[in-house]
mmCIF file of N, CA, C and O and ligand atoms in Angstrom:
data_model
loop_
_atom_site.group_PDB
_atom_site.id
_atom_site.type_symbol
_atom_site.label_atom_id
_atom_site.label_comp_id
_atom_site.label_asym_id
_atom_site.label_seq_id
_atom_site.Cartn_x
_atom_site.Cartn_y
_atom_site.Cartn_z
ATOM 1 N N UNK A 1 28.674 132.129 -111.430
ATOM 2 C CA UNK A 1 28.815 134.021 -111.089
ATOM 3 C C UNK A 1 30.594 134.469 -112.055
ATOM 4 O O UNK A 1 31.446 133.852 -111.837
ATOM 5 N N UNK A 2 30.592 135.674 -112.799
ATOM 6 C CA UNK A 2 31.659 135.738 -113.661
ATOM 7 C C UNK A 2 32.691 136.371 -112.655
ATOM 8 O O UNK A 2 32.623 136.857 -111.168
ATOM 9 N N UNK A 3 33.908 135.683 -112.459
ATOM 10 C CA UNK A 3 35.187 136.558 -111.492
ATOM 11 C C UNK A 3 35.344 137.989 -112.010
ATOM 12 O O UNK A 3 35.552 138.201 -113.228
ATOM 13 N N UNK A 4 35.011 139.107 -111.563
ATOM 14 C CA UNK A 4 34.898 140.503 -111.717
ATOM 15 C C UNK A 4 36.339 140.778 -110.653
ATOM 16 O O UNK A 4 36.167 141.965 -110.632
ATOM 17 N N UNK A 5 37.315 140.401 -110.150
ATOM 18 C CA UNK A 5 38.335 140.942 -109.875
ATOM 19 C C UNK A 5 39.200 141.292 -110.803
ATOM 20 O O UNK A 5 39.810 140.344 -111.706
ATOM 21 N N UNK A 6 39.983 142.617 -111.185
ATOM 22 C CA UNK A 6 40.983 142.815 -112.000
ATOM 23 C C UNK A 6 41.956 142.568 -111.409
ATOM 24 O O UNK A 6 42.273 142.805 -110.229
ATOM 25 N N UNK A 7 43.117 141.829 -112.110
ATOM 26 C CA UNK A 7 44.351 141.617 -111.780
ATOM 27 C C UNK A 7 45.177 142.715 -112.389
ATOM 28 O O UNK A 7 46.524 143.130 -111.446
ATOM 29 N N UNK A 8 44.909 143.509 -112.890
ATOM 30 C CA UNK A 8 46.051 144.605 -113.881
ATOM 31 C C UNK A 8 45.123 145.330 -114.828
ATOM 32 O O UNK A 8 44.280 144.930 -115.236
ATOM 33 N N UNK A 9 45.131 146.506 -114.408
ATOM 34 C CA UNK A 9 44.402 147.631 -115.545
ATOM 35 C C UNK A 9 45.462 148.684 -116.218
ATOM 36 O O UNK A 9 46.433 149.116 -115.216
ATOM 37 N N UNK A 10 45.555 148.451 -117.282
ATOM 38 C CA UNK A 10 46.155 150.011 -118.078
ATOM 39 C C UNK A 10 45.363 150.465 -119.022
ATOM 40 O O UNK A 10 44.940 150.083 -119.607
ATOM 41 N N UNK A 11 46.332 151.555 -119.391
ATOM 42 C CA UNK A 11 45.975 152.064 -120.167
ATOM 43 C C UNK A 11 46.422 151.921 -121.725
ATOM 44 O O UNK A 11 47.802 151.930 -121.596
ATOM 45 N N UNK A 12 45.746 151.905 -122.719
ATOM 46 C CA UNK A 12 46.669 151.444 -124.278
ATOM 47 C C UNK A 12 46.731 153.008 -124.951
ATOM 48 O O UNK A 12 45.329 153.515 -125.050
ATOM 49 N N UNK A 13 47.406 153.223 -125.203
ATOM 50 C CA UNK A 13 47.675 154.951 -126.149
ATOM 51 C C UNK A 13 46.931 155.890 -125.185
ATOM 52 O O UNK A 13 46.855 155.764 -123.882
ATOM 53 N N UNK A 14 45.868 156.211 -126.056
ATOM 54 C CA UNK A 14 44.840 157.176 -125.339
ATOM 55 C C UNK A 14 43.802 157.070 -125.055
ATOM 56 O O UNK A 14 42.859 157.401 -124.647
ATOM 57 N N UNK A 15 43.276 156.072 -125.700
ATOM 58 C CA UNK A 15 41.744 155.889 -126.380
ATOM 59 C C UNK A 15 40.976 154.970 -125.526
ATOM 60 O O UNK A 15 39.886 154.400 -125.916
ATOM 61 N N UNK A 16 42.225 153.700 -125.225
ATOM 62 C CA UNK A 16 41.686 152.565 -124.707
ATOM 63 C C UNK A 16 41.889 152.109 -123.293
ATOM 64 O O UNK A 16 43.029 152.589 -123.030
ATOM 65 N N UNK A 17 41.116 151.146 -122.568
ATOM 66 C CA UNK A 17 41.095 150.642 -121.138
ATOM 67 C C UNK A 17 41.807 149.221 -121.330
ATOM 68 O O UNK A 17 40.951 148.630 -121.933
ATOM 69 N N UNK A 18 43.005 148.571 -120.367
ATOM 70 C CA UNK A 18 42.528 146.977 -120.868
ATOM 71 C C UNK A 18 42.471 146.921 -119.369
ATOM 72 O O UNK A 18 43.400 146.656 -118.553
ATOM 73 N N UNK A 19 41.716 145.363 -119.338
ATOM 74 C CA UNK A 19 41.746 145.211 -117.765
ATOM 75 C C UNK A 19 41.960 143.505 -118.352
ATOM 76 O O UNK A 19 41.578 142.679 -118.925
ATOM 77 N N UNK A 20 43.123 143.036 -117.284
ATOM 78 C CA UNK A 20 43.089 141.692 -117.423
ATOM 79 C C UNK A 20 42.542 140.906 -116.148
ATOM 80 O O UNK A 20 43.081 141.667 -115.013
ATOM 81 N N UNK A 21 41.752 139.980 -116.459
ATOM 82 C CA UNK A 21 41.138 139.495 -114.634
ATOM 83 C C UNK A 21 41.516 138.555 -113.990
ATOM 84 O O UNK A 21 42.281 138.225 -114.706
ATOM 85 N N UNK A 22 41.705 138.315 -113.031
ATOM 86 C CA UNK A 22 42.103 137.032 -112.236
ATOM 87 C C UNK A 22 42.008 135.837 -112.941
ATOM 88 O O UNK A 22 42.320 135.053 -112.877
ATOM 89 N N UNK A 23 40.448 135.407 -113.998
ATOM 90 C CA UNK A 23 40.619 134.421 -114.537
ATOM 91 C C UNK A 23 41.344 134.402 -115.950
ATOM 92 O O UNK A 23 41.190 133.339 -116.429
ATOM 93 N N UNK A 24 42.402 135.538 -115.887
ATOM 94 C CA UNK A 24 43.029 134.762 -117.494
ATOM 95 C C UNK A 24 42.543 135.998 -118.109
ATOM 96 O O UNK A 24 42.539 135.877 -119.465
ATOM 97 N N UNK A 25 41.330 136.309 -118.374
ATOM 98 C CA UNK A 25 40.261 136.871 -119.176
ATOM 99 C C UNK A 25 40.688 138.078 -119.738
ATOM 100 O O UNK A 25 40.993 139.189 -118.573
ATOM 101 N N UNK A 26 40.770 138.955 -120.729
ATOM 102 C CA UNK A 26 41.278 140.030 -120.980
ATOM 103 C C UNK A 26 40.004 141.005 -122.015
ATOM 104 O O UNK A 26 39.336 140.444 -122.510
ATOM 105 N N UNK A 27 40.202 141.888 -121.190
ATOM 106 C CA UNK A 27 38.412 142.793 -121.740
ATOM 107 C C UNK A 27 39.546 144.208 -122.234
ATOM 108 O O UNK A 27 40.156 145.034 -121.836
ATOM 109 N N UNK A 28 39.341 144.958 -122.960
ATOM 110 C CA UNK A 28 39.891 145.976 -124.045
ATOM 111 C C UNK A 28 38.302 146.855 -124.289
ATOM 112 O O UNK A 28 37.268 146.692 -124.776
ATOM 113 N N UNK A 29 38.462 147.993 -123.653
ATOM 114 C CA UNK A 29 37.557 149.126 -123.498
ATOM 115 C C UNK A 29 37.735 150.754 -124.082
ATOM 116 O O UNK A 29 38.897 150.554 -123.511
ATOM 117 N N UNK A 30 36.995 150.883 -125.192
ATOM 118 C CA UNK A 30 37.602 152.142 -125.083
ATOM 119 C C UNK A 30 36.847 153.195 -124.620
ATOM 120 O O UNK A 30 36.042 152.876 -124.105
ATOM 121 N N UNK A 31 37.629 154.102 -124.035
ATOM 122 C CA UNK A 31 36.951 155.381 -123.274
ATOM 123 C C UNK A 31 35.605 155.492 -123.810
ATOM 124 O O UNK A 31 34.704 155.965 -123.176
ATOM 125 N N UNK A 32 35.744 156.245 -125.303
ATOM 126 C CA UNK A 32 34.061 156.266 -125.260
ATOM 127 C C UNK A 32 33.457 155.077 -125.434
ATOM 128 O O UNK A 32 31.963 155.801 -124.923
ATOM 129 N N UNK A 33 33.416 154.173 -125.165
ATOM 130 C CA UNK A 33 32.415 152.920 -125.041
ATOM 131 C C UNK A 33 31.901 153.383 -123.430
ATOM 132 O O UNK A 33 31.079 153.097 -122.980
ATOM 133 N N UNK A 34 33.405 153.384 -122.832
ATOM 134 C CA UNK A 34 32.997 153.856 -121.418
ATOM 135 C C UNK A 34 32.043 154.943 -121.404
ATOM 136 O O UNK A 34 31.077 154.802 -120.345
ATOM 137 N N UNK A 35 32.506 155.717 -121.713
ATOM 138 C CA UNK A 35 31.376 156.897 -121.694
ATOM 139 C C UNK A 35 29.926 157.058 -121.718
ATOM 140 O O UNK A 35 29.311 157.370 -121.533
ATOM 141 N N UNK A 36 30.059 156.144 -123.109
ATOM 142 C CA UNK A 36 28.651 155.602 -123.557
ATOM 143 C C UNK A 36 27.658 155.086 -122.573
ATOM 144 O O UNK A 36 26.783 155.133 -122.739
ATOM 145 N N UNK A 37 28.542 154.182 -121.260
ATOM 146 C CA UNK A 37 27.603 153.403 -121.188
ATOM 147 C C UNK A 37 27.683 153.779 -119.162
ATOM 148 O O UNK A 37 27.511 153.245 -118.277
ATOM 149 N N UNK A 38 28.254 155.233 -119.113
ATOM 150 C CA UNK A 38 28.400 155.699 -117.826
ATOM 151 C C UNK A 38 26.960 155.615 -116.978
ATOM 152 O O UNK A 38 26.084 155.930 -117.538
ATOM 153 N N UNK A 39 27.387 155.203 -116.066
ATOM 154 C CA UNK A 39 26.292 154.670 -115.189
ATOM 155 C C UNK A 39 25.543 155.868 -113.792
ATOM 156 O O UNK A 39 25.121 155.844 -113.335
ATOM 157 N N UNK A 40 25.695 157.236 -113.994
ATOM 158 C CA UNK A 40 25.739 158.370 -113.458
ATOM 159 C C UNK A 40 24.349 158.677 -113.826
ATOM 160 O O UNK A 40 23.740 158.275 -114.642
ATOM 161 N N UNK A 41 23.780 159.205 -112.710
ATOM 162 C CA UNK A 41 22.371 159.753 -112.539
ATOM 163 C C UNK A 41 22.473 160.701 -114.137
ATOM 164 O O UNK A 41 21.061 160.905 -114.248
ATOM 165 N N UNK A 42 23.084 161.622 -113.823
ATOM 166 C CA UNK A 42 22.857 162.455 -115.551
ATOM 167 C C UNK A 42 22.934 161.464 -116.931
ATOM 168 O O UNK A 42 22.578 161.838 -117.652
ATOM 169 N N UNK A 43 23.567 160.796 -116.753
ATOM 170 C CA UNK A 43 23.497 159.619 -118.126
ATOM 171 C C UNK A 43 23.007 158.553 -118.009
ATOM 172 O O UNK A 43 22.689 158.224 -119.743
ATOM 173 N N UNK A 44 22.182 158.114 -117.103
ATOM 174 C CA UNK A 44 21.160 156.766 -117.171
ATOM 175 C C UNK A 44 20.148 157.032 -116.225
ATOM 176 O O UNK A 44 20.455 157.750 -114.971
ATOM 177 N N UNK A 45 18.967 157.045 -116.897
ATOM 178 C CA UNK A 45 18.031 156.881 -115.614
ATOM 179 C C UNK A 45 18.203 155.882 -114.555
ATOM 180 O O UNK A 45 17.938 154.574 -114.807
ATOM 181 N N UNK A 46 18.167 156.270 -112.899
ATOM 182 C CA UNK A 46 18.040 155.612 -112.211
ATOM 183 C C UNK A 46 16.974 154.381 -111.624
ATOM 184 O O UNK A 46 17.224 153.319 -111.444
ATOM 185 N N UNK A 47 16.404 154.986 -112.382
ATOM 186 C CA UNK A 47 14.961 153.949 -112.465
ATOM 187 C C UNK A 47 14.444 153.021 -113.566
ATOM 188 O O UNK A 47 14.673 151.824 -112.942
ATOM 189 N N UNK A 48 14.412 153.227 -114.531
ATOM 190 C CA UNK A 48 14.286 152.196 -115.936
ATOM 191 C C UNK A 48 16.139 151.880 -116.540
ATOM 192 O O UNK A 48 16.256 151.127 -117.365
ATOM 193 N N UNK A 49 16.935 152.512 -116.499
ATOM 194 C CA UNK A 49 18.177 152.333 -116.591
ATOM 195 C C UNK A 49 18.470 152.519 -118.199
ATOM 196 O O UNK A 49 18.925 152.162 -118.820
ATOM 197 N N UNK A 50 17.326 153.505 -118.305
ATOM 198 C CA UNK A 50 17.179 154.049 -119.843
ATOM 199 C C UNK A 50 18.424 155.219 -120.541
ATOM 200 O O UNK A 50 18.793 155.657 -119.141
ATOM 201 N N UNK A 51 18.853 154.821 -120.708
ATOM 202 C CA UNK A 51 20.342 155.915 -121.485
ATOM 203 C C UNK A 51 20.071 157.432 -121.842
ATOM 204 O O UNK A 51 18.723 157.332 -122.554
ATOM 205 N N UNK A 52 20.275 158.436 -120.741
ATOM 206 C CA UNK A 52 20.042 159.989 -120.962
ATOM 207 C C UNK A 52 20.531 160.358 -121.968
ATOM 208 O O UNK A 52 20.485 161.301 -122.678
ATOM 209 N N UNK A 53 21.666 159.833 -122.495
ATOM 210 C CA UNK A 53 23.262 160.081 -122.954
ATOM 211 C C UNK A 53 23.162 160.130 -124.578
ATOM 212 O O UNK A 53 22.623 158.837 -124.648
ATOM 213 N N UNK A 54 23.368 160.939 -125.794
ATOM 214 C CA UNK A 54 23.179 160.538 -126.942
ATOM 215 C C UNK A 54 24.474 159.554 -126.961
ATOM 216 O O UNK A 54 25.476 160.239 -127.030
ATOM 217 N N UNK A 55 24.561 158.505 -127.754
ATOM 218 C CA UNK A 55 26.140 158.017 -127.716
ATOM 219 C C UNK A 55 26.447 158.566 -129.228
ATOM 220 O O UNK A 55 27.914 158.597 -128.726
ATOM 221 N N UNK A 56 25.765 159.358 -130.115
ATOM 222 C CA UNK A 56 26.876 160.043 -130.981
ATOM 223 C C UNK A 56 27.177 161.265 -130.607
ATOM 224 O O UNK A 56 27.859 161.493 -131.566
ATOM 225 N N UNK A 57 26.991 161.698 -129.466
ATOM 226 C CA UNK A 57 27.282 162.912 -128.972
ATOM 227 C C UNK A 57 28.637 162.634 -127.910
ATOM 228 O O UNK A 57 29.881 163.551 -127.893
ATOM 229 N N UNK A 58 28.923 161.385 -127.875
ATOM 230 C CA UNK A 58 30.638 160.872 -127.651
ATOM 231 C C UNK A 58 31.550 160.757 -128.854
ATOM 232 O O UNK A 58 31.227 159.770 -129.397
ATOM 233 N N UNK A 59 32.652 161.430 -129.241
ATOM 234 C CA UNK A 59 33.348 161.070 -129.571
ATOM 235 C C UNK A 59 34.246 160.018 -129.818
ATOM 236 O O UNK A 59 34.687 159.589 -128.718
ATOM 237 N N UNK A 60 34.728 158.963 -130.856
ATOM 238 C CA UNK A 60 35.228 157.788 -130.888
ATOM 239 C C UNK A 60 36.772 157.719 -130.021
ATOM 240 O O UNK A 60 37.026 156.600 -129.550
ATOM 241 N N UNK A 61 37.302 158.894 -130.684
ATOM 242 C CA UNK A 61 38.775 159.079 -130.160
ATOM 243 C C UNK A 61 38.693 160.154 -128.840
ATOM 244 O O UNK A 61 39.805 160.437 -128.152
ATOM 245 N N UNK A 62 37.738 159.558 -128.261
ATOM 246 C CA UNK A 62 37.644 160.405 -126.559
ATOM 247 C C UNK A 62 38.729 159.801 -125.451
ATOM 248 O O UNK A 62 39.054 158.397 -125.298
ATOM 249 N N UNK A 63 39.493 160.261 -124.958
ATOM 250 C CA UNK A 63 40.468 159.833 -124.046
ATOM 251 C C UNK A 63 39.955 160.173 -122.500
ATOM 252 O O UNK A 63 38.810 160.606 -122.439
ATOM 253 N N UNK A 64 40.953 159.754 -121.764
ATOM 254 C CA UNK A 64 40.395 159.954 -120.184
ATOM 255 C C UNK A 64 41.969 160.154 -120.006
ATOM 256 O O UNK A 64 43.232 159.760 -120.252
ATOM 257 N N UNK A 65 41.858 161.169 -118.570
ATOM 258 C CA UNK A 65 43.533 161.602 -118.246
ATOM 259 C C UNK A 65 43.544 160.889 -117.185
ATOM 260 O O UNK A 65 44.478 160.304 -116.652
ATOM 261 N N UNK A 66 42.498 159.969 -116.359
ATOM 262 C CA UNK A 66 42.513 159.179 -115.482
ATOM 263 C C UNK A 66 41.841 158.106 -115.211
ATOM 264 O O UNK A 66 40.628 158.390 -115.553
ATOM 265 N N UNK A 67 42.304 157.166 -114.305
ATOM 266 C CA UNK A 67 41.308 156.247 -114.238
ATOM 267 C C UNK A 67 41.694 156.007 -112.763
ATOM 268 O O UNK A 67 42.631 155.724 -112.062
ATOM 269 N N UNK A 68 40.601 155.765 -111.866
ATOM 270 C CA UNK A 68 40.793 155.427 -110.655
ATOM 271 C C UNK A 68 40.116 154.366 -109.558
ATOM 272 O O UNK A 68 39.156 154.372 -110.188
ATOM 273 N N UNK A 69 40.619 153.694 -108.888
ATOM 274 C CA UNK A 69 40.097 152.481 -108.398
ATOM 275 C C UNK A 69 39.043 153.488 -107.332
ATOM 276 O O UNK A 69 39.751 154.103 -106.228
ATOM 277 N N UNK A 70 37.883 152.846 -107.104
ATOM 278 C CA UNK A 70 37.069 153.247 -106.189
ATOM 279 C C UNK A 70 36.725 152.397 -104.901
ATOM 280 O O UNK A 70 36.044 151.237 -105.392
ATOM 281 N N UNK A 71 36.869 152.143 -104.044
ATOM 282 C CA UNK A 71 36.420 151.397 -102.940
ATOM 283 C C UNK A 71 37.334 149.842 -102.966
ATOM 284 O O UNK A 71 36.442 149.069 -102.685
ATOM 285 N N UNK A 72 38.025 149.511 -103.857
ATOM 286 C CA UNK A 72 38.313 147.931 -104.220
ATOM 287 C C UNK A 72 36.814 147.442 -105.077
ATOM 288 O O UNK A 72 36.781 146.022 -105.141
ATOM 289 N N UNK A 73 36.065 148.309 -105.706
ATOM 290 C CA UNK A 73 35.023 147.637 -106.098
ATOM 291 C C UNK A 73 34.378 147.951 -107.587
ATOM 292 O O UNK A 73 33.849 147.603 -108.568
ATOM 293 N N UNK A 74 35.349 148.914 -107.914
ATOM 294 C CA UNK A 74 34.967 149.953 -109.020
ATOM 295 C C UNK A 74 35.858 150.855 -109.510
ATOM 296 O O UNK A 74 37.063 150.856 -108.550
ATOM 297 N N UNK A 75 35.641 150.941 -110.601
ATOM 298 C CA UNK A 75 36.577 152.087 -111.180
ATOM 299 C C UNK A 75 35.995 153.701 -111.749
ATOM 300 O O UNK A 75 34.488 153.613 -112.077
ATOM 301 N N UNK A 76 36.522 154.867 -111.771
ATOM 302 C CA UNK A 76 35.803 156.301 -111.865
ATOM 303 C C UNK A 76 37.195 156.596 -112.990
ATOM 304 O O UNK A 76 37.890 156.084 -112.538
ATOM 305 N N UNK A 77 36.419 157.203 -113.790
ATOM 306 C CA UNK A 77 37.445 157.739 -115.085
ATOM 307 C C UNK A 77 37.244 159.517 -114.965
ATOM 308 O O UNK A 77 36.153 159.970 -114.868
ATOM 309 N N UNK A 78 38.446 159.987 -115.380
ATOM 310 C CA UNK A 78 38.335 161.387 -115.724
ATOM 311 C C UNK A 78 38.362 161.793 -117.314
ATOM 312 O O UNK A 78 39.453 161.485 -117.675
ATOM 313 N N UNK A 79 37.620 161.725 -117.907
ATOM 314 C CA UNK A 79 37.263 161.464 -119.682
ATOM 315 C C UNK A 79 37.770 162.822 -120.078
ATOM 316 O O UNK A 79 37.431 163.738 -119.516
ATOM 317 N N UNK A 80 38.076 163.040 -121.400
ATOM 318 C CA UNK A 80 38.648 164.028 -121.928
ATOM 319 C C UNK A 80 37.798 165.299 -121.824
ATOM 320 O O UNK A 80 37.751 166.466 -122.245
ATOM 321 N N UNK A 81 36.307 164.959 -122.036
ATOM 322 C CA UNK A 81 35.206 165.787 -122.354
ATOM 323 C C UNK A 81 34.984 166.614 -121.041
ATOM 324 O O UNK A 81 33.716 167.251 -121.200
ATOM 325 N N UNK A 82 35.571 166.344 -119.976
ATOM 326 C CA UNK A 82 35.409 166.778 -119.175
ATOM 327 C C UNK A 82 34.012 166.400 -117.930
ATOM 328 O O UNK A 82 34.385 166.452 -116.527
ATOM 329 N N UNK A 83 33.776 165.053 -118.073
ATOM 330 C CA UNK A 83 32.414 164.045 -117.380
ATOM 331 C C UNK A 83 33.452 163.143 -116.511
ATOM 332 O O UNK A 83 34.511 162.450 -116.749
ATOM 333 N N UNK A 84 33.335 162.963 -115.528
ATOM 334 C CA UNK A 84 33.439 162.134 -114.620
ATOM 335 C C UNK A 84 33.009 161.686 -113.624
ATOM 336 O O UNK A 84 33.541 161.297 -112.529
ATOM 337 N N UNK A 85 31.445 161.770 -113.409
ATOM 338 C CA UNK A 85 30.777 161.167 -112.396
ATOM 339 C C UNK A 85 30.369 159.953 -112.067
ATOM 340 O O UNK A 85 30.125 159.364 -111.562
ATOM 341 N N UNK A 86 30.836 159.493 -113.419
ATOM 342 C CA UNK A 86 30.263 157.819 -112.922
ATOM 343 C C UNK A 86 31.338 157.120 -112.563
ATOM 344 O O UNK A 86 32.502 156.771 -112.603
ATOM 345 N N UNK A 87 30.527 156.106 -111.636
ATOM 346 C CA UNK A 87 31.334 155.088 -110.797
ATOM 347 C C UNK A 87 30.831 153.737 -111.929
ATOM 348 O O UNK A 87 29.825 153.363 -111.727
ATOM 349 N N UNK A 88 32.182 152.830 -112.026
ATOM 350 C CA UNK A 88 31.756 151.608 -112.829
ATOM 351 C C UNK A 88 32.195 150.432 -112.320
ATOM 352 O O UNK A 88 33.501 150.145 -111.613
ATOM 353 N N UNK A 89 31.312 149.581 -111.414
ATOM 354 C CA UNK A 89 31.563 148.655 -110.777
ATOM 355 C C UNK A 89 32.553 147.865 -111.857
ATOM 356 O O UNK A 89 32.236 147.384 -112.852
ATOM 357 N N UNK A 90 33.266 146.679 -111.158
ATOM 358 C CA UNK A 90 34.140 145.790 -111.961
ATOM 359 C C UNK A 90 33.084 145.120 -112.926
ATOM 360 O O UNK A 90 33.548 144.405 -114.256
ATOM 361 N N UNK A 91 32.197 145.061 -112.296
ATOM 362 C CA UNK A 91 31.061 143.624 -113.162
ATOM 363 C C UNK A 91 30.583 144.275 -114.147
ATOM 364 O O UNK A 91 30.155 143.760 -115.084
ATOM 365 N N UNK A 92 30.639 145.836 -114.075
ATOM 366 C CA UNK A 92 29.699 146.630 -115.304
ATOM 367 C C UNK A 92 30.717 146.824 -116.310
ATOM 368 O O UNK A 92 30.745 146.100 -117.648
ATOM 369 N N UNK A 93 32.256 146.373 -116.041
ATOM 370 C CA UNK A 93 33.291 146.710 -116.870
ATOM 371 C C UNK A 93 33.307 145.502 -117.920
ATOM 372 O O UNK A 93 33.938 145.262 -118.579
ATOM 373 N N UNK A 94 33.293 144.018 -116.927
ATOM 374 C CA UNK A 94 33.132 142.353 -117.218
ATOM 375 C C UNK A 94 32.359 142.745 -118.423
ATOM 376 O O UNK A 94 32.035 142.013 -119.076
ATOM 377 N N UNK A 95 31.020 143.097 -117.903
ATOM 378 C CA UNK A 95 29.881 142.884 -118.264
ATOM 379 C C UNK A 95 29.850 143.623 -120.381
ATOM 380 O O UNK A 95 29.319 143.436 -120.935
ATOM 381 N N UNK A 96 30.778 144.847 -120.333
ATOM 382 C CA UNK A 96 30.736 145.492 -121.327
ATOM 383 C C UNK A 96 31.923 144.840 -122.195
ATOM 384 O O UNK A 96 32.363 145.587 -123.427
ATOM 385 N N UNK A 97 32.765 144.112 -121.801
ATOM 386 C CA UNK A 97 33.461 143.289 -122.728
ATOM 387 C C UNK A 97 33.012 142.537 -124.246
ATOM 388 O O UNK A 97 31.756 142.254 -123.727
ATOM 389 N N UNK A 98 33.721 143.392 -125.264
ATOM 390 C CA UNK A 98 32.853 143.041 -126.425
ATOM 391 C C UNK A 98 34.155 141.705 -127.150
ATOM 392 O O UNK A 98 33.840 141.574 -128.132
ATOM 393 N N UNK A 99 34.314 141.332 -126.391
ATOM 394 C CA UNK A 99 35.806 140.040 -127.011
ATOM 395 C C UNK A 99 34.748 138.629 -127.754
ATOM 396 O O UNK A 99 33.742 138.931 -127.387
ATOM 397 N N UNK A 100 35.409 137.844 -128.520
ATOM 398 C CA UNK A 100 34.530 137.055 -129.199
ATOM 399 C C UNK A 100 33.701 136.069 -128.386
ATOM 400 O O UNK A 100 32.705 135.610 -128.357
ATOM 401 N N UNK A 101 34.396 136.063 -127.437
ATOM 402 C CA UNK A 101 33.973 134.995 -126.379
ATOM 403 C C UNK A 101 32.781 135.426 -125.685
ATOM 404 O O UNK A 101 31.861 134.409 -125.454
ATOM 405 N N UNK A 102 32.888 136.450 -125.053
ATOM 406 C CA UNK A 102 31.675 137.564 -124.384
ATOM 407 C C UNK A 102 30.654 137.945 -125.283
ATOM 408 O O UNK A 102 29.260 137.912 -125.011
ATOM 409 N N UNK A 103 30.991 138.119 -126.511
ATOM 410 C CA UNK A 103 29.699 138.458 -127.309
ATOM 411 C C UNK A 103 28.999 137.304 -127.731
ATOM 412 O O UNK A 103 27.681 137.407 -127.542
ATOM 413 N N UNK A 104 30.084 136.061 -127.899
ATOM 414 C CA UNK A 104 29.098 134.905 -128.161
ATOM 415 C C UNK A 104 28.158 134.017 -127.036
ATOM 416 O O UNK A 104 27.198 133.697 -126.999
ATOM 417 N N UNK A 105 28.547 134.601 -125.953
ATOM 418 C CA UNK A 105 27.952 133.794 -124.407
ATOM 419 C C UNK A 105 27.600 135.125 -123.757
ATOM 420 O O UNK A 105 27.801 135.433 -122.421
ATOM 421 N N UNK A 106 26.647 136.135 -124.000
ATOM 422 C CA UNK A 106 26.160 137.302 -123.156
ATOM 423 C C UNK A 106 25.833 137.162 -122.262
ATOM 424 O O UNK A 106 25.072 135.987 -122.149
ATOM 425 N N UNK A 107 26.802 137.539 -121.052
ATOM 426 C CA UNK A 107 25.727 137.345 -119.737
ATOM 427 C C UNK A 107 26.111 135.892 -119.264
ATOM 428 O O UNK A 107 25.414 135.927 -117.982
ATOM 429 N N UNK A 108 26.347 134.917 -119.950
ATOM 430 C CA UNK A 108 26.305 133.814 -119.137
ATOM 431 C C UNK A 108 27.923 133.474 -118.858
ATOM 432 O O UNK A 108 28.711 134.235 -118.492
ATOM 433 N N UNK A 109 27.891 132.654 -117.382
ATOM 434 C CA UNK A 109 29.088 131.994 -116.857
ATOM 435 C C UNK A 109 30.492 131.807 -117.707
ATOM 436 O O UNK A 109 29.979 130.758 -118.968
ATOM 437 N N UNK A 110 31.588 131.978 -117.952
ATOM 438 C CA UNK A 110 32.576 131.333 -118.709
ATOM 439 C C UNK A 110 33.426 130.334 -117.662
ATOM 440 O O UNK A 110 33.811 130.904 -116.300
ATOM 441 N N UNK A 111 34.118 129.864 -118.198
ATOM 442 C CA UNK A 111 34.937 128.819 -117.220
ATOM 443 C C UNK A 111 36.203 128.179 -117.760
ATOM 444 O O UNK A 111 35.963 127.847 -118.791
HETATM 445 ZN ZN1 LIG B 201 27.848 159.976 -116.678
HETATM 446 ZN ZN1 LIG B 202 35.288 139.050 -123.021
#
């Protein structure tokens, strides 16, 4: 099981979020990428998991006014397009990591 506890979360410039995990892994996600993976009911079908949001409708330079920790297990974002309904569990954020290591071992354990 992946370690999904963030040690540090910070915004880089206006378009990216950097998460440093307890196991020293670092994940950098653009807000556009996060927005495209929004797990709220309006963006993703709750039953099929199918995306209802057109990824092309999200501009690459999307920003976020705020990132808030939700109940110690998730983050929510106030995106600059006005959307903010998604609650992103830390596990989802870790799964969205596209660094070389995570891309090479999709979904597998890292030690
Ligand atoms: Zn959404
Ligand atoms: Zn990674």
